[in-house]
GROMACS .gro file of C-alpha atoms in nm:
model
  477
    1MET     CA    1   0.000  -0.004  -0.004
    2THR     CA    2   0.119   0.357  -0.070
    3PRO     CA    3   0.144   0.596   0.229
    4ALA     CA    4  -0.187   0.777   0.094
    5ALA     CA    5  -0.356   0.433   0.069
    6ARG     CA    6  -0.267   0.348   0.434
    7LEU     CA    7  -0.406   0.686   0.546
    8GLN     CA    8  -0.735   0.642   0.357
    9ALA     CA    9  -0.762   0.289   0.531
   10VAL     CA   10  -0.710   0.452   0.862
   11ILE     CA   11  -0.966   0.710   0.789
   12ASP     CA   12  -1.222   0.442   0.689
   13LEU     CA   13  -1.161   0.252   0.982
   14TYR     CA   14  -1.160   0.541   1.238
   15GLY     CA   15  -1.500   0.649   1.085
   16GLN     CA   16  -1.657   0.303   1.133
   17ALA     CA   17  -1.517   0.288   1.495
   18ARG     CA   18  -1.661   0.621   1.575
   19GLU     CA   19  -2.009   0.506   1.449
   20GLY     CA   20  -2.040   0.302   1.776
   21GLY     CA   21  -2.216  -0.019   1.820
   22ARG     CA   22  -1.903  -0.250   1.798
   23PRO     CA   23  -1.571  -0.253   1.973
   24ALA     CA   24  -1.277  -0.117   1.760
   25ASP     CA   25  -1.098  -0.439   1.763
   26ALA     CA   26  -1.398  -0.609   1.612
   27VAL     CA   27  -1.442  -0.333   1.344
   28ALA     CA   28  -1.078  -0.370   1.257
   29SER     CA   29  -1.102  -0.756   1.241
   30ALA     CA   30  -1.388  -0.736   0.998
   31PHE     CA   31  -1.219  -0.469   0.799
   32PHE     CA   32  -0.898  -0.683   0.735
   33ARG     CA   33  -1.090  -1.012   0.692
   34GLY     CA   34  -1.279  -0.830   0.397
   35ARG     CA   35  -0.945  -0.715   0.254
   36ARG     CA   36  -0.705  -1.020   0.278
   37TYR     CA   37  -0.499  -0.866  -0.007
   38ILE     CA   38  -0.359  -0.612   0.252
   39GLY     CA   39  -0.006  -0.751   0.366
   40SER     CA   40   0.091  -0.787   0.719
   41LYS     CA   41   0.302  -0.484   0.743
   42ASP     CA   42   0.030  -0.262   0.595
   43ARG     CA   43  -0.226  -0.417   0.845
   44GLN     CA   44   0.022  -0.337   1.130
   45ALA     CA   45   0.079   0.017   1.021
   46VAL     CA   46  -0.299   0.083   0.973
   47ALA     CA   47  -0.408  -0.073   1.299
   48GLY     CA   48  -0.136   0.111   1.495
   49ARG     CA   49  -0.235   0.449   1.348
   50LEU     CA   50  -0.596   0.357   1.423
   51TRP     CA   51  -0.522   0.276   1.788
   52SER     CA   52  -0.302   0.589   1.823
   53MET     CA   53  -0.597   0.800   1.714
   54LEU     CA   54  -0.830   0.624   1.950
   55ARG     CA   55  -0.585   0.692   2.242
   56HIS     CA   56  -0.566   1.059   2.146
   57GLU     CA   57  -0.957   1.100   2.089
   58ALA     CA   58  -1.013   1.398   2.317
   59ARG     CA   59  -0.685   1.584   2.235
   60LEU     CA   60  -0.721   1.541   1.857
   61GLY     CA   61  -1.081   1.678   1.904
   62TRP     CA   62  -0.945   1.960   2.109
   63TRP     CA   63  -0.703   2.071   1.808
   64VAL     CA   64  -0.971   2.019   1.554
   65ALA     CA   65  -1.200   2.253   1.748
   66ARG     CA   66  -0.922   2.510   1.796
   67ALA     CA   67  -0.870   2.501   1.413
   68GLY     CA   68  -1.238   2.562   1.348
   69VAL     CA   69  -1.255   2.286   1.079
   70PRO     CA   70  -1.526   2.014   1.047
   71ASP     CA   71  -1.471   1.740   1.296
   72THR     CA   72  -1.448   1.435   1.072
   73PRO     CA   73  -1.217   1.140   1.050
   74ARG     CA   74  -1.021   1.319   0.768
   75THR     CA   75  -0.928   1.621   0.992
   76ARG     CA   76  -0.862   1.403   1.289
   77ALA     CA   77  -0.646   1.179   1.067
   78ALA     CA   78  -0.458   1.504   0.957
   79ALA     CA   79  -0.429   1.631   1.333
   80GLU     CA   80  -0.286   1.287   1.436
   81LEU     CA   81  -0.005   1.307   1.165
   82LEU     CA   82   0.076   1.665   1.247
   83ILE     CA   83   0.078   1.636   1.637
   84ALA     CA   84   0.140   1.275   1.727
   85GLU     CA   85   0.380   1.198   1.426
   86GLY     CA   86   0.522   1.552   1.415
   87MET     CA   87   0.476   1.569   1.037
   88ALA     CA   88   0.510   1.915   0.860
   89GLY     CA   89   0.191   2.057   0.724
   90ALA     CA   90   0.321   2.033   0.356
   91ALA     CA   91   0.388   1.671   0.400
   92VAL     CA   92   0.055   1.592   0.538
   93ASP     CA   93  -0.129   1.797   0.258
   94LYS     CA   94   0.061   1.575   0.005
   95LEU     CA   95  -0.085   1.260   0.141
   96PHE     CA   96  -0.440   1.387   0.072
   97ASP     CA   97  -0.339   1.344  -0.298
   98GLY     CA   98  -0.674   1.219  -0.464
   99SER     CA   99  -0.506   0.906  -0.589
  100THR     CA  100  -0.721   0.597  -0.667
  101TYR     CA  101  -0.672   0.464  -0.317
  102GLY     CA  102  -0.587   0.768  -0.132
  103PRO     CA  103  -0.780   1.031   0.029
  104ALA     CA  104  -0.930   1.332  -0.156
  105PRO     CA  105  -0.741   1.654  -0.135
  106LEU     CA  106  -0.828   1.866   0.175
  107ALA     CA  107  -1.101   2.108   0.106
  108ALA     CA  108  -1.073   2.470   0.173
  109GLU     CA  109  -1.274   2.448   0.503
  110GLU     CA  110  -1.034   2.156   0.619
  111ARG     CA  111  -0.694   2.324   0.544
  112ALA     CA  112  -0.680   2.534   0.859
  113ILE     CA  113  -0.584   2.212   1.052
  114LEU     CA  114  -0.245   2.209   0.850
  115THR     CA  115  -0.141   2.544   1.012
  116THR     CA  116  -0.308   2.533   1.339
  117ALA     CA  117  -0.195   2.191   1.448
  118GLU     CA  118   0.154   2.202   1.281
  119GLY     CA  119   0.410   2.168   1.550
  120GLY     CA  120   0.138   2.136   1.818
  121ARG     CA  121   0.161   1.929   2.140
  122LEU     CA  122  -0.068   1.644   2.253
  123ASP     CA  123  -0.036   1.778   2.601
  124ALA     CA  124  -0.082   2.156   2.525
  125PRO     CA  125  -0.089   2.326   2.861
  126GLU     CA  126  -0.405   2.520   2.757
  127MET     CA  127  -0.604   2.185   2.750
  128PRO     CA  128  -0.849   2.123   3.046
  129ASP     CA  129  -0.724   1.841   3.262
  130GLY     CA  130  -0.992   1.601   3.148
  131VAL     CA  131  -0.893   1.644   2.776
  132ARG     CA  132  -0.531   1.605   2.841
  133ALA     CA  133  -0.608   1.288   3.044
  134GLU     CA  134  -0.839   1.161   2.771
  135LEU     CA  135  -1.129   1.129   3.028
  136PRO     CA  136  -1.498   1.165   2.958
  137ASP     CA  137  -1.651   1.415   3.168
  138TRP     CA  138  -1.838   1.175   3.394
  139ALA     CA  139  -1.511   1.007   3.488
  140VAL     CA  140  -1.303   1.307   3.590
  141ALA     CA  141  -1.426   1.339   3.952
  142PRO     CA  142  -1.448   0.965   4.017
  143MET     CA  143  -1.090   0.915   3.894
  144ARG     CA  144  -0.968   1.203   4.099
  145ARG     CA  145  -1.136   1.044   4.401
  146ALA     CA  146  -0.990   0.712   4.338
  147PHE     CA  147  -0.615   0.817   4.275
  148GLY     CA  148  -0.587   1.153   4.457
  149ASP     CA  149  -0.225   1.291   4.409
  150ARG     CA  150  -0.160   0.990   4.177
  151PHE     CA  151  -0.420   1.110   3.929
  152ASP     CA  152  -0.180   1.232   3.658
  153GLU     CA  153   0.048   0.925   3.677
  154GLU     CA  154  -0.259   0.663   3.686
  155ALA     CA  155  -0.446   0.856   3.390
  156ALA     CA  156  -0.121   0.849   3.184
  157ALA     CA  157  -0.076   0.488   3.244
  158LEU     CA  158  -0.434   0.412   3.118
  159LEU     CA  159  -0.333   0.568   2.782
  160GLU     CA  160  -0.043   0.330   2.725
  161ALA     CA  161  -0.069   0.006   2.515
  162ALA     CA  162  -0.146  -0.298   2.720
  163PRO     CA  163   0.089  -0.586   2.730
  164LEU     CA  164   0.014  -0.926   2.589
  165ASP     CA  165  -0.013  -1.176   2.879
  166LEU     CA  166  -0.081  -1.549   2.874
  167ARG     CA  167  -0.202  -1.777   3.137
  168VAL     CA  168  -0.050  -2.123   3.145
  169ASN     CA  169  -0.307  -2.412   3.168
  170GLU     CA  170  -0.197  -2.605   3.473
  171ILE     CA  171  -0.372  -2.911   3.348
  172LYS     CA  172  -0.151  -2.931   3.035
  173ALA     CA  173   0.185  -2.740   3.097
  174ARG     CA  174   0.419  -2.576   3.343
  175ARG     CA  175   0.539  -2.227   3.290
  176ASP     CA  176   0.897  -2.311   3.228
  177GLU     CA  177   0.793  -2.534   2.951
  178VAL     CA  178   0.581  -2.258   2.791
  179LEU     CA  179   0.865  -2.024   2.811
  180ALA     CA  180   1.090  -2.261   2.650
  181ALA     CA  181   0.843  -2.340   2.373
  182LEU     CA  182   0.788  -1.974   2.302
  183GLU     CA  183   1.172  -1.908   2.288
  184ALA     CA  184   1.206  -2.195   2.045
  185GLN     CA  185   0.943  -2.025   1.820
  186GLY     CA  186   1.134  -1.698   1.831
  187VAL     CA  187   0.895  -1.530   2.053
  188GLU     CA  188   1.043  -1.308   2.338
  189ALA     CA  189   0.849  -1.375   2.661
  190ALA     CA  190   0.927  -1.358   3.038
  191ALA     CA  191   0.744  -1.496   3.354
  192THR     CA  192   0.504  -1.236   3.491
  193ALA     CA  193   0.589  -1.061   3.814
  194LEU     CA  194   0.282  -1.137   4.022
  195SER     CA  195   0.097  -1.436   3.873
  196PRO     CA  196   0.280  -1.771   3.907
  197ILE     CA  197   0.111  -1.911   3.606
  198GLY     CA  198   0.159  -1.601   3.368
  199VAL     CA  199   0.374  -1.516   3.090
  200ARG     CA  200   0.429  -1.175   2.939
  201VAL     CA  201   0.511  -1.168   2.573
  202GLU     CA  202   0.702  -0.896   2.390
  203GLY     CA  203   0.530  -0.744   2.091
  204ARG     CA  204   0.229  -0.858   1.910
  205PRO     CA  205   0.310  -1.207   1.767
  206ASN     CA  206   0.016  -1.402   1.624
  207LEU     CA  207  -0.034  -1.697   1.857
  208ALA     CA  208  -0.370  -1.817   1.751
  209GLY     CA  209  -0.204  -2.057   1.521
  210ALA     CA  210   0.070  -2.162   1.750
  211PRO     CA  211   0.082  -2.519   1.874
  212LEU     CA  212   0.081  -2.401   2.245
  213PHE     CA  213  -0.240  -2.226   2.173
  214LYS     CA  214  -0.398  -2.493   1.965
  215SER     CA  215  -0.303  -2.756   2.230
  216GLY     CA  216  -0.469  -2.547   2.511
  217ALA     CA  217  -0.149  -2.506   2.694
  218ILE     CA  218  -0.193  -2.128   2.706
  219GLU     CA  219  -0.485  -1.889   2.720
  220ILE     CA  220  -0.457  -1.512   2.662
  221GLN     CA  221  -0.545  -1.348   2.994
  222ASP     CA  222  -0.426  -1.018   3.163
  223GLU     CA  223  -0.209  -1.096   3.466
  224GLY     CA  224  -0.450  -0.907   3.695
  225SER     CA  225  -0.728  -1.110   3.570
  226GLN     CA  226  -0.527  -1.434   3.659
  227LEU     CA  227  -0.481  -1.298   4.019
  228VAL     CA  228  -0.850  -1.244   4.053
  229ALA     CA  229  -0.899  -1.611   3.983
  230LEU     CA  230  -0.605  -1.724   4.178
  231LEU     CA  231  -0.745  -1.524   4.481
  232ALA     CA  232  -1.055  -1.714   4.487
  233ASP     CA  233  -0.846  -2.012   4.631
  234ALA     CA  234  -1.010  -2.281   4.434
  235ARG     CA  235  -0.918  -2.623   4.544
  236PRO     CA  236  -0.984  -2.986   4.418
  237GLY     CA  237  -1.340  -3.120   4.511
  238MET     CA  238  -1.485  -2.771   4.565
  239GLN     CA  239  -1.818  -2.644   4.430
  240ILE     CA  240  -1.770  -2.315   4.266
  241ALA     CA  241  -1.996  -2.084   4.080
  242ASP     CA  242  -1.871  -1.811   3.842
  243TYR     CA  243  -2.175  -1.601   3.853
  244CYS     CA  244  -2.089  -1.377   3.558
  245ALA     CA  245  -1.876  -1.616   3.353
  246GLY     CA  246  -1.879  -1.447   2.998
  247ALA     CA  247  -1.667  -1.654   2.766
  248GLY     CA  248  -1.508  -1.841   3.050
  249GLY     CA  249  -1.160  -1.707   3.098
  250LYS     CA  250  -1.181  -1.708   3.479
  251ALA     CA  251  -1.387  -2.028   3.499
  252LEU     CA  252  -1.100  -2.214   3.327
  253ALA     CA  253  -0.858  -2.074   3.552
  254LEU     CA  254  -1.052  -2.195   3.842
  255ALA     CA  255  -1.100  -2.551   3.703
  256ALA     CA  256  -0.749  -2.578   3.618
  257ARG     CA  257  -0.656  -2.484   3.971
  258MET     CA  258  -0.901  -2.778   4.097
  259GLY     CA  259  -0.717  -3.026   3.876
  260GLY     CA  260  -1.041  -3.144   3.717
  261LYS     CA  261  -1.182  -3.246   4.060
  262GLY     CA  262  -1.508  -3.065   4.177
  263ARG     CA  263  -1.727  -2.845   3.963
  264VAL     CA  264  -1.740  -2.493   3.829
  265LEU     CA  265  -2.076  -2.360   3.744
  266ALA     CA  266  -2.026  -2.103   3.476
  267CYS     CA  267  -2.337  -1.880   3.451
  268ASP     CA  268  -2.412  -1.631   3.175
  269VAL     CA  269  -2.722  -1.478   3.004
  270SER     CA  270  -2.551  -1.485   2.655
  271GLU     CA  271  -2.567  -1.812   2.467
  272GLY     CA  272  -2.297  -1.675   2.224
  273ARG     CA  273  -2.040  -1.629   2.505
  274LEU     CA  274  -2.114  -1.961   2.659
  275ALA     CA  275  -2.058  -2.140   2.319
  276ARG     CA  276  -1.711  -1.962   2.305
  277ALA     CA  277  -1.651  -2.092   2.661
  278LYS     CA  278  -1.739  -2.438   2.555
  279GLU     CA  279  -1.484  -2.429   2.265
  280ARG     CA  280  -1.213  -2.290   2.510
  281MET     CA  281  -1.305  -2.578   2.754
  282ARG     CA  282  -1.254  -2.838   2.484
  283ARG     CA  283  -0.923  -2.684   2.372
  284ALA     CA  284  -0.811  -2.664   2.731
  285GLY     CA  285  -0.905  -3.026   2.822
  286ILE     CA  286  -1.122  -2.914   3.108
  287ASP     CA  287  -1.436  -3.125   3.184
  288ASN     CA  288  -1.535  -3.007   3.524
  289ILE     CA  289  -1.710  -2.678   3.401
  290GLU     CA  290  -2.083  -2.686   3.366
  291PRO     CA  291  -2.192  -2.393   3.155
  292ARG     CA  292  -2.538  -2.271   3.252
  293LEU     CA  293  -2.749  -2.030   3.033
  294ILE     CA  294  -2.967  -1.824   3.262
  295ALA     CA  295  -3.275  -1.649   3.134
  296PRO     CA  296  -3.451  -1.361   3.319
  297GLY     CA  297  -3.680  -1.514   3.585
  298ASP     CA  298  -3.498  -1.848   3.579
  299LYS     CA  299  -3.532  -2.013   3.920
  300ARG     CA  300  -3.281  -2.290   3.871
  301LEU     CA  301  -3.006  -2.118   4.073
  302LYS     CA  302  -3.239  -2.058   4.371
  303ARG     CA  303  -3.237  -2.435   4.427
  304LEU     CA  304  -2.860  -2.416   4.477
  305LYS     CA  305  -2.880  -2.166   4.763
  306GLY     CA  306  -2.604  -2.221   5.011
  307ARG     CA  307  -2.428  -2.479   4.834
  308PHE     CA  308  -2.110  -2.330   4.694
  309ASP     CA  309  -1.758  -2.316   4.858
  310ARG     CA  310  -1.671  -2.018   4.647
  311VAL     CA  311  -1.894  -1.776   4.440
  312LEU     CA  312  -1.700  -1.539   4.204
  313VAL     CA  313  -1.884  -1.218   4.100
  314ASP     CA  314  -1.685  -1.049   3.815
  315ALA     CA  315  -1.933  -0.776   3.811
  316PRO     CA  316  -2.055  -0.556   3.505
  317CYS     CA  317  -1.864  -0.237   3.556
  318SER     CA  318  -1.744   0.089   3.368
  319GLY     CA  319  -1.425  -0.106   3.259
  320THR     CA  320  -1.205   0.189   3.351
  321GLY     CA  321  -0.924  -0.043   3.450
  322ALA     CA  322  -0.916  -0.190   3.095
  323TRP     CA  323  -0.920   0.124   2.911
  324ARG     CA  324  -0.567   0.093   2.779
  325ARG     CA  325  -0.680  -0.252   2.614
  326ASN     CA  326  -1.002  -0.104   2.476
  327PRO     CA  327  -0.922   0.284   2.417
  328ASP     CA  328  -1.256   0.335   2.236
  329ALA     CA  329  -1.448   0.194   2.551
  330ARG     CA  330  -1.388   0.523   2.754
  331TRP     CA  331  -1.612   0.716   2.509
  332ARG     CA  332  -1.919   0.479   2.534
  333ASP     CA  333  -2.197   0.605   2.737
  334VAL     CA  334  -2.179   0.507   3.099
  335ASP     CA  335  -2.454   0.540   3.366
  336LEU     CA  336  -2.254   0.501   3.682
  337ASP     CA  337  -2.566   0.509   3.902
  338ALA     CA  338  -2.732   0.220   3.709
  339LEU     CA  339  -2.408   0.018   3.713
  340THR     CA  340  -2.361   0.055   4.088
  341ALA     CA  341  -2.734  -0.037   4.142
  342LEU     CA  342  -2.674  -0.353   3.933
  343GLN     CA  343  -2.357  -0.442   4.117
  344ALA     CA  344  -2.528  -0.424   4.456
  345ASP     CA  345  -2.812  -0.655   4.327
  346LEU     CA  346  -2.566  -0.898   4.187
  347LEU     CA  347  -2.377  -0.902   4.520
  348ASP     CA  348  -2.693  -0.959   4.709
  349ARG     CA  349  -2.821  -1.255   4.494
  350ALA     CA  350  -2.478  -1.424   4.456
  351ALA     CA  351  -2.434  -1.421   4.837
  352ARG     CA  352  -2.723  -1.638   4.853
  353LEU     CA  353  -2.530  -1.923   4.682
  354VAL     CA  354  -2.232  -1.917   4.934
  355LYS     CA  355  -2.235  -2.197   5.186
  356PRO     CA  356  -2.157  -2.128   5.561
  357GLY     CA  357  -1.792  -2.104   5.579
  358GLY     CA  358  -1.747  -2.023   5.207
  359ARG     CA  359  -1.632  -1.719   5.024
  360LEU     CA  360  -1.780  -1.458   4.791
  361VAL     CA  361  -1.538  -1.296   4.575
  362TYR     CA  362  -1.623  -0.973   4.416
  363ALA     CA  363  -1.416  -0.821   4.145
  364THR     CA  364  -1.427  -0.549   3.886
  365CYS     CA  365  -1.202  -0.417   3.601
  366SER     CA  366  -1.280  -0.077   3.733
  367VAL     CA  367  -1.061   0.172   3.930
  368LEU     CA  368  -1.353   0.363   4.070
  369ALA     CA  369  -1.439   0.351   4.432
  370GLU     CA  370  -1.809   0.403   4.354
  371GLU     CA  371  -1.804   0.050   4.194
  372ASN     CA  372  -1.553  -0.111   4.435
  373GLU     CA  373  -1.504  -0.015   4.795
  374ASP     CA  374  -1.847   0.175   4.827
  375ARG     CA  375  -2.016  -0.150   4.696
  376VAL     CA  376  -1.845  -0.382   4.923
  377GLU     CA  377  -1.879  -0.169   5.238
  378ALA     CA  378  -2.263  -0.133   5.153
  379PHE     CA  379  -2.291  -0.509   5.117
  380LEU     CA  380  -2.124  -0.575   5.445
  381ALA     CA  381  -2.346  -0.341   5.627
  382ASP     CA  382  -2.662  -0.508   5.495
  383HIS     CA  383  -2.507  -0.867   5.535
  384PRO     CA  384  -2.365  -0.921   5.900
  385ASP     CA  385  -2.279  -1.297   5.829
  386PHE     CA  386  -2.011  -1.192   5.593
  387ALA     CA  387  -1.671  -1.031   5.681
  388ALA     CA  388  -1.387  -0.904   5.458
  389LEU     CA  389  -1.098  -1.145   5.467
  390PRO     CA  390  -0.779  -0.929   5.483
  391VAL     CA  391  -0.585  -0.931   5.162
  392ALA     CA  392  -0.259  -1.022   5.321
  393GLU     CA  393  -0.421  -1.340   5.477
  394ALA     CA  394  -0.584  -1.426   5.148
  395TRP     CA  395  -0.260  -1.380   4.953
  396ALA     CA  396  -0.059  -1.583   5.187
  397GLY     CA  397  -0.315  -1.866   5.170
  398VAL     CA  398  -0.273  -1.875   4.792
  399PHE     CA  399   0.092  -1.796   4.716
  400GLY     CA  400   0.263  -1.914   5.054
  401GLU     CA  401   0.279  -1.793   5.408
  402ASP     CA  402   0.582  -1.578   5.324
  403ALA     CA  403   0.427  -1.424   5.022
  404ALA     CA  404   0.287  -1.068   5.052
  405PRO     CA  405   0.068  -0.849   4.816
  406PRO     CA  406   0.252  -0.618   4.592
  407ALA     CA  407   0.325  -0.263   4.716
  408GLY     CA  408   0.049  -0.008   4.667
  409ALA     CA  409  -0.208  -0.292   4.620
  410ASP     CA  410  -0.297  -0.386   4.973
  411ALA     CA  411  -0.507  -0.137   5.167
  412GLY     CA  412  -0.577  -0.384   5.428
  413ARG     CA  413  -0.915  -0.549   5.323
  414TRP     CA  414  -0.914  -0.511   4.943
  415LEU     CA  415  -0.670  -0.572   4.656
  416ARG     CA  416  -0.638  -0.282   4.402
  417LEU     CA  417  -0.423  -0.323   4.103
  418SER     CA  418  -0.342  -0.040   3.855
  419PRO     CA  419  -0.135  -0.020   3.517
  420ALA     CA  420   0.094   0.248   3.672
  421ARG     CA  421   0.190   0.057   3.996
  422HIS     CA  422   0.156  -0.308   3.897
  423GLY     CA  423   0.172  -0.329   3.509
  424THR     CA  424  -0.162  -0.509   3.504
  425ASP     CA  425  -0.507  -0.378   3.396
  426GLY     CA  426  -0.685  -0.214   3.677
  427PHE     CA  427  -0.871  -0.457   3.899
  428PHE     CA  428  -1.031  -0.452   4.243
  429VAL     CA  429  -1.086  -0.772   4.439
  430ALA     CA  430  -1.268  -0.818   4.779
  431ILE     CA  431  -1.275  -1.176   4.945
  432LEU     CA  432  -1.586  -1.189   5.168
  433ALA     CA  433  -1.605  -1.478   5.399
  434ARG     CA  434  -1.930  -1.624   5.528
  435ALA     CA  435  -1.964  -1.720   5.890
  436GLU     CA  436  -1.980  -2.075   5.972
  437ALA     CA  437  -2.320  -2.230   6.043
  438GLY     CA  438  -2.454  -2.117   6.367
  439ARG     CA  439  -2.222  -1.794   6.379
  440GLY     CA  440  -2.349  -1.471   6.253
  441ALA     CA  441  -2.669  -1.626   6.134
  442GLY     CA  442  -2.962  -1.418   6.035
  443PRO     CA  443  -3.319  -1.411   6.190
  444ASP     CA  444  -3.438  -1.714   5.991
  445GLY     CA  445  -3.186  -1.916   6.201
  446GLU     CA  446  -3.005  -2.047   5.889
  447ASP     CA  447  -2.823  -1.806   5.685
  448GLY     CA  448  -2.958  -1.454   5.721
  449GLU     CA  449  -3.146  -1.469   5.399
  450GLY     CA  450  -3.513  -1.516   5.533
  451GLU     CA  451  -3.653  -1.527   5.187
  452SER     CA  452  -3.957  -1.717   5.092
  453GLU     CA  453  -3.991  -1.953   4.797
  454SER     CA  454  -4.210  -1.704   4.623
  455GLU     CA  455  -3.931  -1.431   4.598
  456ASP     CA  456  -3.745  -1.382   4.278
  457GLY     CA  457  -3.403  -1.472   4.397
  458GLY     CA  458  -3.055  -1.577   4.277
  459ASP     CA  459  -3.136  -1.627   3.921
  460GLY     CA  460  -2.814  -1.473   3.762
  461ALA     CA  461  -3.003  -1.261   3.536
  462ARG     CA  462  -3.160  -1.040   3.810
  463GLY     CA  463  -3.512  -1.077   3.667
  464SER     CA  464  -3.463  -0.775   3.431
  465GLY     CA  465  -3.294  -0.919   3.123
  466ALA     CA  466  -2.974  -0.723   3.226
  467ASP     CA  467  -2.622  -0.879   3.141
  468PRO     CA  468  -2.428  -1.006   3.440
  469SER     CA  469  -2.111  -1.061   3.228
  470ALA     CA  470  -2.101  -0.733   3.029
  471THR     CA  471  -1.797  -0.625   3.224
  472GLY     CA  472  -1.644  -0.410   2.948
  473THR     CA  473  -1.342  -0.638   2.908
  474SER     CA  474  -1.214  -0.839   2.633
  475GLU     CA  475  -1.297  -1.205   2.594
  476ALA     CA  476  -0.943  -1.274   2.740
  477ALA     CA  477  -1.048  -1.165   3.089
   0.00000   0.00000   0.00000
C-alpha cells in the first residue's frame, strides 16, 4: 500500500469505529478479513495508526475544534499526523493526494488544520485536565477520588498500550515449559511478576495458530485477571459458581486450579459467550465446568442456595481499568448510578449461593471507588454474616505464608491493581467470608436470607434481562 492508501484505510476504519455499536477491535478484524490482499506490514501500520488516534481522541478533538475545521475522520487523521507524528503541514497535505486509493485533497474548509496543528503538542498546557487525561466528563471526578495525588500518573498509564499476557493451563503445561517453547518459536517472553502461572510476551506475535495455543496449553489473559481467579483459592473437590462467566476465562483458570476435581458452574445470560466458553474448555482439556445459560426469571439457581464453597462475581462495570486495552470503550455512554445499583443487586443475589464457611469473591475491572469499595462496604453493612478477609491473609493462603501482596495494592481489606503501579489492568478484588453455620446467622436461624420461595432470587439474570457478564473487558478476561 502507498502511504496515501494507508491513510485512507485509517480514515475509513476510524470512521467505522466512531459510529459505535461495535468495539474497535471487532471493526478492525472485520475490515481486514474483507481485505485479505492487505499485507501484514500494512495491516500493522494501519491498525497502529488507528489505535493511536483512539488513544488521542479527546486531544485530537481539542485541536480540531481550535482550528475551526469540521470534526471528521479526515481532519482528525490530519491532526494525528501533525501532532502525534510531528509531520510538517506540507507533507500531510501531500498525502491527501486524490489518488485511486488515497484520500481526496483537503477542502478549503479543512485546510486550517495544517497550520493550526503543525508543531502542536498532544499535552498542550491550555487543554483542560480532562482532555489532557483523555477522560470523559463523567469520569474526571471519580478518577480524582480514586487516585488522589496519583491522578496524573495513573491517567497517563491508562493511555499506554496494554501488554500481551498469557495464562499457562496448569492441566497441560508448566510455565517453564511454555517459556522454552515460546523461545524456540522466536517469541520473546518472560514470567509475569505477580502471577505464578503468567507469561508476558513482547510485541504482538500472532499466537492463534501456534501449537501452544491450539493444544490448550495457554490462554490469553491479563495478569490482573489471573490474580482474580487465583485469589478465589479454588481447590480440588470444591463446588464453585462463576456468577458472571462471560466466555469463561476465569472459569477455566478456576477449573485448572482444581485439577479437574469438583465443579465450576459457569453462568451467563449470553448463549454466544457460553458457546465460546465451551470451545475454550474443549481446547483446554477441562471437563469439570458446567456452562449454565440463565434466562430472566429463571429459578434454577435458587435451588442451589447455600451450596457453593466459592462464588465469584466478576461484575459488570465501567471497565475503566481496561481502558488501555480498549481505548474506544472510554467514550461509550456510562450510567454509573445504574451500574452501581446492578452491582449491589448482583452481590446480594450471589451471596445466597455461598455456603456457611464459604467465600464470595467480588471483582471488577474498574478503578473507581463507587464500583468497588463503596459497593462492598454497603454489602457488608447489609449482610452481617459476611466479613472481609484481609488481603494479606488471602494472598498468603494462595501464594505461600511468606508471600505478600505487591506494594501499593494492599489497603488492608481489598486488593487494588493499577497499570501504573503493577503493570496489570486495573482490578479490584474483595474476598468476603461467610460465617460458619450457627455463627452470625440471620433471623431465619439458617443463613440470614429469610426469603420465601415466592421471592425472585438468585437467578443470575436479576429478573430484568440485564447482562451479568457485560464487564467491558475483552474475552481474554
